[in-house]
XYZ file of C-alpha atoms in Angstrom:
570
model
C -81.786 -96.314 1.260
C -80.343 -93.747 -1.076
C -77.063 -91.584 0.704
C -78.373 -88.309 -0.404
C -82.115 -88.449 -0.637
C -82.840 -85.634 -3.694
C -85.813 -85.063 -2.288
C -84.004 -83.992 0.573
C -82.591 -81.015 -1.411
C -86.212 -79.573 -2.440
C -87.543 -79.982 0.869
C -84.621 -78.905 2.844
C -83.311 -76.283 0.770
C -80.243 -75.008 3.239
C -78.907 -78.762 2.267
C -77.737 -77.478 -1.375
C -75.352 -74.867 0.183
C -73.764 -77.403 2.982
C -73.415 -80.444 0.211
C -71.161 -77.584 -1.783
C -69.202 -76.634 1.328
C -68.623 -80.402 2.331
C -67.268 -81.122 -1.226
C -64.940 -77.970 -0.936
C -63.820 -79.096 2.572
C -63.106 -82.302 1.760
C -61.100 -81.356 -1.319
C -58.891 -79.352 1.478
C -58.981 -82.418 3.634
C -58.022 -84.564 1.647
C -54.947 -82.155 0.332
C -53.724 -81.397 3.779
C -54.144 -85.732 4.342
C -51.276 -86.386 1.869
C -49.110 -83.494 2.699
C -49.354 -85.029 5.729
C -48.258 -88.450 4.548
C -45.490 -86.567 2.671
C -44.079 -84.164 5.528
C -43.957 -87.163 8.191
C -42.692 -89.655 5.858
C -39.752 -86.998 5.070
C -38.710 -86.046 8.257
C -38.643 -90.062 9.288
C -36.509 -90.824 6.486
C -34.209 -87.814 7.260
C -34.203 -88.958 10.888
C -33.792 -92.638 10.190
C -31.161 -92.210 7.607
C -28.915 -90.302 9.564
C -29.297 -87.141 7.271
C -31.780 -84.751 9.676
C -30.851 -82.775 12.828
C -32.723 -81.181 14.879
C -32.175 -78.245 13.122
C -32.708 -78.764 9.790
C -36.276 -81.332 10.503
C -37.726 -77.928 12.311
C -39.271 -76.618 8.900
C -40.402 -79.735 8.347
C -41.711 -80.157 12.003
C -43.274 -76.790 11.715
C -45.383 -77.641 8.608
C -46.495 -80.852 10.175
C -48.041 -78.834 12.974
C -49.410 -76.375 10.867
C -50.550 -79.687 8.913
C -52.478 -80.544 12.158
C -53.726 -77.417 12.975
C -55.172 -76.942 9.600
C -57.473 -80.503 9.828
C -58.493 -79.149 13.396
C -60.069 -76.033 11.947
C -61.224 -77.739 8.853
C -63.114 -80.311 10.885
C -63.899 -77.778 13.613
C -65.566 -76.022 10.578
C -67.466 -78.676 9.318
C -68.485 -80.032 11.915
C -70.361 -75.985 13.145
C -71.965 -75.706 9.644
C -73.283 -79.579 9.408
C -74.949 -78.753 13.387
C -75.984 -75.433 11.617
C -77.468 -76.829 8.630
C -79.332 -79.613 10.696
C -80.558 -77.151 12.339
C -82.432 -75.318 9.618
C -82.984 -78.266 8.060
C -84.984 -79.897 10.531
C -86.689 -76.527 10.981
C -87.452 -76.575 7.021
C -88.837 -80.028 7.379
C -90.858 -79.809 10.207
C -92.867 -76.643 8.546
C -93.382 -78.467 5.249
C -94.775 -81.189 7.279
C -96.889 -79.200 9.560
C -98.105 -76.894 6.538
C -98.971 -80.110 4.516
C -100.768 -81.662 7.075
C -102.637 -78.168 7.509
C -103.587 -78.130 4.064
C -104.694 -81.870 4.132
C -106.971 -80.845 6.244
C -108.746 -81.469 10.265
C -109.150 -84.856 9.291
C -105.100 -84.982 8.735
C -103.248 -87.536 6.392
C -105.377 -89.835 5.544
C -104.555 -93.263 6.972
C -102.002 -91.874 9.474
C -102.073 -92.234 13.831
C -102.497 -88.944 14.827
C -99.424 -89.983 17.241
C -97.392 -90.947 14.708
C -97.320 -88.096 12.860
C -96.981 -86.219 16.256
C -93.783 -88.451 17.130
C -92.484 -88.414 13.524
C -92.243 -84.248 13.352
C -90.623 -84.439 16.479
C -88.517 -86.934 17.399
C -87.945 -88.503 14.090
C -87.002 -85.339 12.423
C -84.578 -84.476 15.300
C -82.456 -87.845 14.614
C -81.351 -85.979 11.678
C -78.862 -84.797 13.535
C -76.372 -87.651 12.818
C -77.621 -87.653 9.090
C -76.036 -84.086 8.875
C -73.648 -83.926 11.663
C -71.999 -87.582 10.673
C -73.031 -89.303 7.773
C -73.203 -86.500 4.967
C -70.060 -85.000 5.618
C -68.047 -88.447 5.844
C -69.720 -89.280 2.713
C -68.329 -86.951 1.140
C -65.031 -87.481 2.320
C -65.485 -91.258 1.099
C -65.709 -90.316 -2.428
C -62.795 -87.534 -1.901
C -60.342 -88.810 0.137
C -59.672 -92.571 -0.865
C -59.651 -91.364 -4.516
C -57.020 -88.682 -4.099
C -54.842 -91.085 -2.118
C -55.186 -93.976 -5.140
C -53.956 -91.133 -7.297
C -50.947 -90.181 -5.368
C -50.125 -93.444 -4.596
C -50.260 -94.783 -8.366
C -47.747 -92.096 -8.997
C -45.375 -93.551 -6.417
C -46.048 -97.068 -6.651
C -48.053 -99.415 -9.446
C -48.573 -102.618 -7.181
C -50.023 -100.449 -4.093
C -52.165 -98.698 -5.784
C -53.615 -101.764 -7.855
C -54.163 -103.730 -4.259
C -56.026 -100.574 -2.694
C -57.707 -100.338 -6.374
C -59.379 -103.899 -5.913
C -59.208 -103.986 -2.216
C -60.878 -100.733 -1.646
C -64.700 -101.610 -3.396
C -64.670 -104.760 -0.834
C -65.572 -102.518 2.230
C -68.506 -100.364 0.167
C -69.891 -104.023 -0.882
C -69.745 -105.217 2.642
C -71.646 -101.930 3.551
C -74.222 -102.551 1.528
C -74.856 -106.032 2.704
C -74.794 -104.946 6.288
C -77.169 -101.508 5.520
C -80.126 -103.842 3.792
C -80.390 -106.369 6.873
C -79.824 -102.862 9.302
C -82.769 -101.470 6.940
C -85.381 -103.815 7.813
C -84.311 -103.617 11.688
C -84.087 -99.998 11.867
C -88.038 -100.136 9.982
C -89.122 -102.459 12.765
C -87.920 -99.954 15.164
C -89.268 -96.989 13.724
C -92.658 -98.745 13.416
C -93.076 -100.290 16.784
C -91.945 -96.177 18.033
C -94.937 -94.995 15.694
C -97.607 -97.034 17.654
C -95.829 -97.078 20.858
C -96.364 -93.108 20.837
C -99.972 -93.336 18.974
C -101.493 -96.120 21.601
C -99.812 -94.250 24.318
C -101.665 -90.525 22.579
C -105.271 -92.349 22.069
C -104.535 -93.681 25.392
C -104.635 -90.229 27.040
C -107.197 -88.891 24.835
C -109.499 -92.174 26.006
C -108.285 -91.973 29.651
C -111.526 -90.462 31.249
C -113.830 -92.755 29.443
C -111.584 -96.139 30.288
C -111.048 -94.374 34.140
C -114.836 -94.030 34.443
C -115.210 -98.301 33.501
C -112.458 -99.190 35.448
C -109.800 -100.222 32.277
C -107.015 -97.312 33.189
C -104.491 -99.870 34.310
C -105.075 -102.662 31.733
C -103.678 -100.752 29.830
C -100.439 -100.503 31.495
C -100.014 -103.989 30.533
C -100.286 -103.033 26.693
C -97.853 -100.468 27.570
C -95.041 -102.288 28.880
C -95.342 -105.160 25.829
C -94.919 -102.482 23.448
C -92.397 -100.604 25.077
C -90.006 -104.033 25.921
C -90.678 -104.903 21.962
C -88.587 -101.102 21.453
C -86.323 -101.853 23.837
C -85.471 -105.407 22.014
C -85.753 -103.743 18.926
C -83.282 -100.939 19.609
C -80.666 -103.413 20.903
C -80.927 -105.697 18.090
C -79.728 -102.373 16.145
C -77.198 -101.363 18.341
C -75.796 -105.541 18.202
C -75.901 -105.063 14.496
C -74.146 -101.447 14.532
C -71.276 -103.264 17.068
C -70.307 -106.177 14.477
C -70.838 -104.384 11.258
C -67.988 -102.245 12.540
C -65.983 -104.838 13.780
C -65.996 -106.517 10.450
C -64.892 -103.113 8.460
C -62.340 -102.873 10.868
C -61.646 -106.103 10.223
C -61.547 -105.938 6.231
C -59.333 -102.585 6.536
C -57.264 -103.857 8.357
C -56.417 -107.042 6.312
C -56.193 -104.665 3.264
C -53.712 -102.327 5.120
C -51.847 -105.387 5.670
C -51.845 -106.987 2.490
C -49.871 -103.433 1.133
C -47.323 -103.570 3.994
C -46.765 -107.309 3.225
C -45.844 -106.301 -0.573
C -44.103 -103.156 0.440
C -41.670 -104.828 2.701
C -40.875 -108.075 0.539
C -40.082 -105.430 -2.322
C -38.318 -102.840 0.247
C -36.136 -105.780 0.970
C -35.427 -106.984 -2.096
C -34.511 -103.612 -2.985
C -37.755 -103.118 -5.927
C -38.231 -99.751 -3.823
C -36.827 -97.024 -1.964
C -37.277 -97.121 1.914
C -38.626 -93.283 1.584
C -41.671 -94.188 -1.208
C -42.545 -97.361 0.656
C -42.922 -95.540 3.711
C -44.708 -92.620 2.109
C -47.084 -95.593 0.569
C -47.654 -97.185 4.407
C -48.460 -93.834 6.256
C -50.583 -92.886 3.234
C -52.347 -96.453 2.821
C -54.773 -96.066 5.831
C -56.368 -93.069 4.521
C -57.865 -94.413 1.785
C -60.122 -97.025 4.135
C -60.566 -94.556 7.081
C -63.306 -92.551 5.069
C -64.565 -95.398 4.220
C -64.558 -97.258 7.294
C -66.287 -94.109 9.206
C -68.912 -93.952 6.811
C -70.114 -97.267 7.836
C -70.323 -96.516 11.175
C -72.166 -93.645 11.061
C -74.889 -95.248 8.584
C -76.209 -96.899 11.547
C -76.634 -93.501 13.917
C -78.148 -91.807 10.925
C -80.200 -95.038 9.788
C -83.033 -94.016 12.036
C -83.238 -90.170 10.530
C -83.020 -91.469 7.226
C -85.846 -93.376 8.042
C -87.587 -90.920 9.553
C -87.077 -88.679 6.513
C -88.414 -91.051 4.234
C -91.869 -91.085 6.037
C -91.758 -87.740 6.043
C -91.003 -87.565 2.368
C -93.638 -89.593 2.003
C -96.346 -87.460 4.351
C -95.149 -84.338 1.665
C -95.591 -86.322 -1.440
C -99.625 -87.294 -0.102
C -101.683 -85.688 -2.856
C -104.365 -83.235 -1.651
C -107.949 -83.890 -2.955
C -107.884 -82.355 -6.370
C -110.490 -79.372 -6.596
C -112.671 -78.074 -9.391
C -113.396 -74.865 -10.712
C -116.765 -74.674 -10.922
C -117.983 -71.885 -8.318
C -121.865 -71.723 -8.739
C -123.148 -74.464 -6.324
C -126.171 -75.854 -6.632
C -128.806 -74.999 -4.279
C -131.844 -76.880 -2.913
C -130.876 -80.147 -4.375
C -130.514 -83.716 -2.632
C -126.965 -84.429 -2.011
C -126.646 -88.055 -3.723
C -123.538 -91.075 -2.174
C -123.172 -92.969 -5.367
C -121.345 -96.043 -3.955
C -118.530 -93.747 -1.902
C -116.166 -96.040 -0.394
C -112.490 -94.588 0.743
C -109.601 -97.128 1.229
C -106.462 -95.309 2.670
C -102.889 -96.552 0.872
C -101.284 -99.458 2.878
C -104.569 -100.727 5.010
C -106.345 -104.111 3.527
C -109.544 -102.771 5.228
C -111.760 -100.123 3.545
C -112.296 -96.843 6.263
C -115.343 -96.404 4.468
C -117.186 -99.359 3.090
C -118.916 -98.515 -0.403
C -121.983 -96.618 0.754
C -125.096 -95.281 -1.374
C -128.044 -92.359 -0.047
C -129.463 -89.080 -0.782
C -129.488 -86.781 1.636
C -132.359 -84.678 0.794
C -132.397 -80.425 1.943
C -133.736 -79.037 4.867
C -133.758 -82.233 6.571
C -132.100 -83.449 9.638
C -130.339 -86.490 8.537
C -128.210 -88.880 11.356
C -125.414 -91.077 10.368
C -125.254 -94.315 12.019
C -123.189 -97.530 12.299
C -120.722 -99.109 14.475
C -117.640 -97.386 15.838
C -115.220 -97.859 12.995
C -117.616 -97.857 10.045
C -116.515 -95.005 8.163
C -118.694 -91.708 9.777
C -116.553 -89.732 10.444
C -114.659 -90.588 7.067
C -117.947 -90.080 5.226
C -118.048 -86.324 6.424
C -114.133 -85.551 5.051
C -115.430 -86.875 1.696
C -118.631 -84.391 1.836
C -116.443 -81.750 3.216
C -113.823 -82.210 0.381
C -110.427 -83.456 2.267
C -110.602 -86.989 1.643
C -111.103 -88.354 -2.239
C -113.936 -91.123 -2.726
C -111.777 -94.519 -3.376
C -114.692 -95.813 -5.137
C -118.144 -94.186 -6.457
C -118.721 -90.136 -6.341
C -120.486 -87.146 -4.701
C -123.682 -85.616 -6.408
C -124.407 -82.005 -5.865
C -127.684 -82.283 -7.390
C -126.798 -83.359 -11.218
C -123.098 -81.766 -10.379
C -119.847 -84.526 -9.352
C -118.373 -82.838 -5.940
C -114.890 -83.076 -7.604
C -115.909 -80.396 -10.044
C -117.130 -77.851 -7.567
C -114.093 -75.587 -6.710
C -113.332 -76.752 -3.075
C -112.924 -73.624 -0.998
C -116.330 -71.885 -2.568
C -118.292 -75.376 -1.814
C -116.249 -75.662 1.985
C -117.709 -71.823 2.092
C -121.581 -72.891 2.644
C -120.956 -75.904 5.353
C -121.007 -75.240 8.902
C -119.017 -78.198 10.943
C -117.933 -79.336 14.102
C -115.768 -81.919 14.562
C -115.941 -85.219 17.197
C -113.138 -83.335 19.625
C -113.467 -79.598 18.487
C -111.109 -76.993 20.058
C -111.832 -73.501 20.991
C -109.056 -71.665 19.334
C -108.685 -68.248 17.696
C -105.755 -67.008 15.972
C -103.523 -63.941 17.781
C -105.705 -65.050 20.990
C -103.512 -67.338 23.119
C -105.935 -67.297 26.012
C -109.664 -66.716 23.344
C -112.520 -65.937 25.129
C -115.800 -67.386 24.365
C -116.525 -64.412 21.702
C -113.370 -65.160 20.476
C -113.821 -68.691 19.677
C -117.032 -68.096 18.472
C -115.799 -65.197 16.059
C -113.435 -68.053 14.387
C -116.744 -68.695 12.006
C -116.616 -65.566 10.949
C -114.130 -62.579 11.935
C -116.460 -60.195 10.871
C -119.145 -60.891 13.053
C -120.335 -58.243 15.944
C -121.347 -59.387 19.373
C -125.172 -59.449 18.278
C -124.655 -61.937 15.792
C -122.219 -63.451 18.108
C -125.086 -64.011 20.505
C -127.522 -65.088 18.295
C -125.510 -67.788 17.190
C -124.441 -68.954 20.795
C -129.023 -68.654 20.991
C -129.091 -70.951 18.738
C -126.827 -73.902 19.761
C -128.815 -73.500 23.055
C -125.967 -71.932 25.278
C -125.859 -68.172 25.662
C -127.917 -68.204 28.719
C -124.832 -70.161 30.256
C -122.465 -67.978 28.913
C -124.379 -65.311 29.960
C -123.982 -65.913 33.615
C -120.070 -66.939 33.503
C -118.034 -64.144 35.823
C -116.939 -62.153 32.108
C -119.697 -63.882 30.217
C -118.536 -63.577 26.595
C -115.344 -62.213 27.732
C -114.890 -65.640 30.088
C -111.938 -67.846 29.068
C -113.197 -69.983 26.662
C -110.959 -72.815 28.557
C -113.025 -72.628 31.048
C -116.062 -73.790 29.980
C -117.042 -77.692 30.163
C -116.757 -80.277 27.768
C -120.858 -79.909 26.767
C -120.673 -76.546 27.068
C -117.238 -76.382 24.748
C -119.118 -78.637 22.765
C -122.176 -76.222 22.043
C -120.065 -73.168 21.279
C -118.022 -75.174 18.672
C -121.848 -75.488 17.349
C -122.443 -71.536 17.294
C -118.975 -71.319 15.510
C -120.631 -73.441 12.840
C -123.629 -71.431 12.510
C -121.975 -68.212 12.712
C -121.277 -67.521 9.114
C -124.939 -68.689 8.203
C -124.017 -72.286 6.042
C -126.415 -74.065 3.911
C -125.427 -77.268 5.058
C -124.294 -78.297 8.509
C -122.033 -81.197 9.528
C -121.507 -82.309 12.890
C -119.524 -85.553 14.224
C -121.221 -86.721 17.778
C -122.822 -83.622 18.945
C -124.251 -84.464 22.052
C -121.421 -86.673 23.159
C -120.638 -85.963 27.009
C -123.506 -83.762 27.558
C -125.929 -84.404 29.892
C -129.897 -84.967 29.431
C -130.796 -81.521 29.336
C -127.704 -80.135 27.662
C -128.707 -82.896 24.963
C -131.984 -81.549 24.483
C -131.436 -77.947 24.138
C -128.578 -79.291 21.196
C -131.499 -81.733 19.829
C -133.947 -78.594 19.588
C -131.300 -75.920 18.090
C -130.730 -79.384 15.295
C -134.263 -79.436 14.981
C -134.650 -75.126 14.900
C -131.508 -75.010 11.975
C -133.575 -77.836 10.055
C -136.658 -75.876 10.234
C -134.260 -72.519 8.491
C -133.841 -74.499 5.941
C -130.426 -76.599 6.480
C -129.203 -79.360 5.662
C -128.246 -81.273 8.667
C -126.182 -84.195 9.058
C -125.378 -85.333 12.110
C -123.002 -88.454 12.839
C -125.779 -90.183 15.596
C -124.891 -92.503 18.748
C -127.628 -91.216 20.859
C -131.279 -92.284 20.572
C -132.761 -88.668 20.969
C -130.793 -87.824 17.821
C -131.605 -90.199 15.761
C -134.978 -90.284 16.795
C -134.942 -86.361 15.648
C -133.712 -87.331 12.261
C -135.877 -86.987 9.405
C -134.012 -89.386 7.624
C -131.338 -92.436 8.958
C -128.343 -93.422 6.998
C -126.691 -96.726 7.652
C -122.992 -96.525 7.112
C -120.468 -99.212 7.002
C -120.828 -103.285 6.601
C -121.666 -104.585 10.000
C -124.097 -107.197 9.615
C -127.541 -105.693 10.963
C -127.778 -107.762 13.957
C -124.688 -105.605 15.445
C -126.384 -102.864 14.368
C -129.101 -103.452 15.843
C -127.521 -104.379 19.079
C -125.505 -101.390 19.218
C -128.654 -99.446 18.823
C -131.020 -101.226 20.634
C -132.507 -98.253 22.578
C -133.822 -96.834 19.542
C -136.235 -99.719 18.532
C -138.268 -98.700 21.903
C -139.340 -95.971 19.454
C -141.750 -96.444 16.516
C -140.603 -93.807 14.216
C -137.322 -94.946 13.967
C -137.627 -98.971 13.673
C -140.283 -97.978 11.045
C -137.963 -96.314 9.492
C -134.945 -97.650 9.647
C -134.601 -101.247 10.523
């Protein structure tokens, strides 16, 4: 775990200008720390030797306090611009993050819990707080401070300065030690936090569904494991953070002690003069405080530089590299040439290597067992997630040469949970969720679409109709306008993950008949297929993922009631 992360400095660019201050500040501090040293160990001497009165110690007195008063406002000031710059740094973070994520795509980073990125843009990005507020700043002051004291002190004394010279690397070694075991601790904790917060997200998204079979408070169960395995977690850190700081307390102090041993046996044998060796004693400490503080702070700010670094990592995800080509093919099969997508870090392929055409104007259904890559296989044909194996075929033309945003252009798509948003709306109506497809569109198109996906006569008769809160609608109906959105801009090609999911039979069969209507136009439809009157629609049935066929055909078996589809697909 690097102290200053570079990539820190592109990503939060307000770092640059606090690194500069801190090294200015510390300069001062570590100016005003042996003018310190000098002014105390003075006026004792003058004191102790008989020489000062009250009188003639007030100057020096007087500059001691000012001595003080001058570290108060230095630290005073660094401590208000580190707060300040982890402020806009976190800020500077989280919108790189969010826009990346953006750009990557609905489908997100690939291979990432939707909860973990949720949990690392919020409350991993605010531990940076200690990073900036701590850590940074008494780094600096650990490479400032203890090597302006060695300086001083090897002009006032040879044998000090060589102890603190050989003494002082001890502590940083010791760090180092104590940061990698932290490291691997402080990972655990960070991990088991990532799929404490992403079981506990999927667990609200799936709440309805396990309510409905009676499962809502198994999973409390699953809940309380996870969240004890934090709690042990976080305590192992915190025993760690306890006796790593007693033992570089520990070191410090044995080094402090081995110059005050030397100092006095040569202080007595007269080798030095009472007011150097006492200048050397008061100044001796200073050089392990920085030192010392840094180590303790490593653990507060272990978790945000962990945090960071998955961040870092979230940034540095490629996006899907895009052609240039910009004249698509049209009327052409759509060929899967062995596509199979493996995210980085999973031993398990998302999408097992998978081969079909998918021929125009026909309504084609994905199926395959939850898990087996459906979903995944519409981010490849939509263009945010890169084939790991095998390639897209436009016709005779590889998807990777087609410029992205031109080919994204002709698909219509709905996703499995689609949301009825519209930008500069924070309440959208129905028209306004629907207008999301295209901007341009007037309220006869509008309607014609909503025709289509078999729910304007619904609309129709809400209180506003089109001007009805589109939060107000049901989950089927939702579902169905999310399907007008698609259709809105007239695509070529329409994708749609589970479109009948929580509708009811006759809701179902007005969305079966507008699949079966945009088919008939001329589309190509695919459809990711868990219902039989779906897949029964389909003109043609594609098998995704490796599940032996006997699952398959368990998982399905309401379908082989009807000829057309054993015939054609099992």
């Amino acid at each position: 775990m690097r102290p200053v992360d570079p990539r820190l400095l592109t990503y939060a660019r307000s770092t640059r200008g606090f690194l500069v201050l801190a090294v200015i500040l510390g300069v001062i501090v570590a100016g005003l720390v042996i003018a310190q040293a000098r002014l105390l160990s003075t006026v004792i001497v003058d004191v102790a030797q008989g020489r000062g009165t009250l009188a003639s110690v007030a100057g020096g007195l007087a500059a001691l306090g000012a001595v003080f008063l001058a570290r108060a406002i230095v630290s005073w000031v660094a401590e208000s611009a580190a707060y300040r710059t982890s402020a806009k740094a976190k800020a500077e973070l989280r919108e790189e993050a969010l826009n990346h994520v953006l750009r990557l795509g609905p489908l997100g980073p690939a291979g990432r819990d939707p909860g973990a990125v949720a949990i690392l843009v919020t409350r991993g990005v605010d531990s940076l707080d200690a990073y900036f507020a701590r850590y940074l700043p008494q780094l600096v002051l650990a490479v400032i401070v203890p090597v302006a004291v060695l300086l001083t002190i090897l002009g006032q004394d040879l044998i000090s300065a060589l102890i603190i010279a050989v003494t002082l690397p001890v502590i940083p070694v010791f760090m180092v030690l104590i940061g990698l075991y932290t490291r691997g601790r402080v990972d655990r904790q960070w991990q088991t936090l990532s799929r404490l917060s992403g079981h506990f997200l999927d667990l609200v998204a799936g709440l309805p569904t396990l309510k409905v079979f009676g499962r809502a408070k198994a999973q409390a169960q699953a809940i309380q494991s996870m969240g004890e395995r934090y709690r042990s977690t976080t305590m192992g850190v915190l025993r760690i953070t306890f006796l790593s700081s007693f033992a570089l307390e520990l070191l410090a102090s044995l080094s402090v002690a081995l110059v005050a041993v030397t100092v006095g046996v040569r202080l007595v044998e007269g080798g030095m003069t009472f007011a150097v060796a006492l200048f050397v004693l008061i100044l001796a400490p200073e050089a392990y405080l920085p030192i010392r503080l840094v180590g303790q702070h490593f653990h507060a700010a272990a978790e945000g530089l962990g945090a960071a670094d998955e961040v870092f990592a979230l940034l540095e995800q490629p996006l899907v590299a895009t052609g240039v080509r910009t004249d698509i093919p049209q009327g052409v099969p759509i060929h899967l040439d062995g596509v199979g997508v493996t995210y980085p870090g999973r031993d398990h392929a998302a999408l097992a290597p998978t081969t079909a055409d998918l021929p125009p104007g026909c309504l084609i259904a994905l199926v395959g067992a939850s898990g087996g890559g459906k979903s995944t296989l519409l981010g490849v044909l939509l263009g945010f997630v890169a084939p790991t194996v095998g390639r897209v075929r436009v016709g005779q033309v590889d998807l990777a040469d087609l410029d992205v945003t031109t080919w994204r252009s002709h698909i219509g798509w709905v996703p499995q949970h689609p949301q009825l948003i519209a930008p500069g709306h924070p309440t959208p109506s129905v028209r306004d969720a629907v207008r999301l497809g295209d901007p341009t569109a007037d309220d006869v198109r509008v309607e014609r679409a909503l025709a289509a996906a078999g729910v304007l006569t619904e609309v129709q008769l809400l209180p506003d109709g089109l001007a009805s809160p589109a939060a107000s609608l049901s989950a089927g109906q939702a579902r169905r306008v999310a399907f007008a959105r698609a259709l809105l801009p007239e695509p070529r090609i329409l994708l749609l993950d589970e479109p009948t999911a929580s509708l009811d039979g006759v809701s179902e069969e007005s969305v079966v008949t507008a699949l079966i209507a945009a088919r008939d136009a001329g589309l190509t439809v695919v459809v990711v297929a868990h219902r039989p009157a779906v897949v029964d629609a389909a003109d043609v049935v594609v098998h995704v993922g490796d599940s032996p066929i006997d699952t398959i055909r368990e998982e399905y078996v309401p379908y082989l009631t009807r000829t057309s589809v054993t015939a054609r697909d099992f």
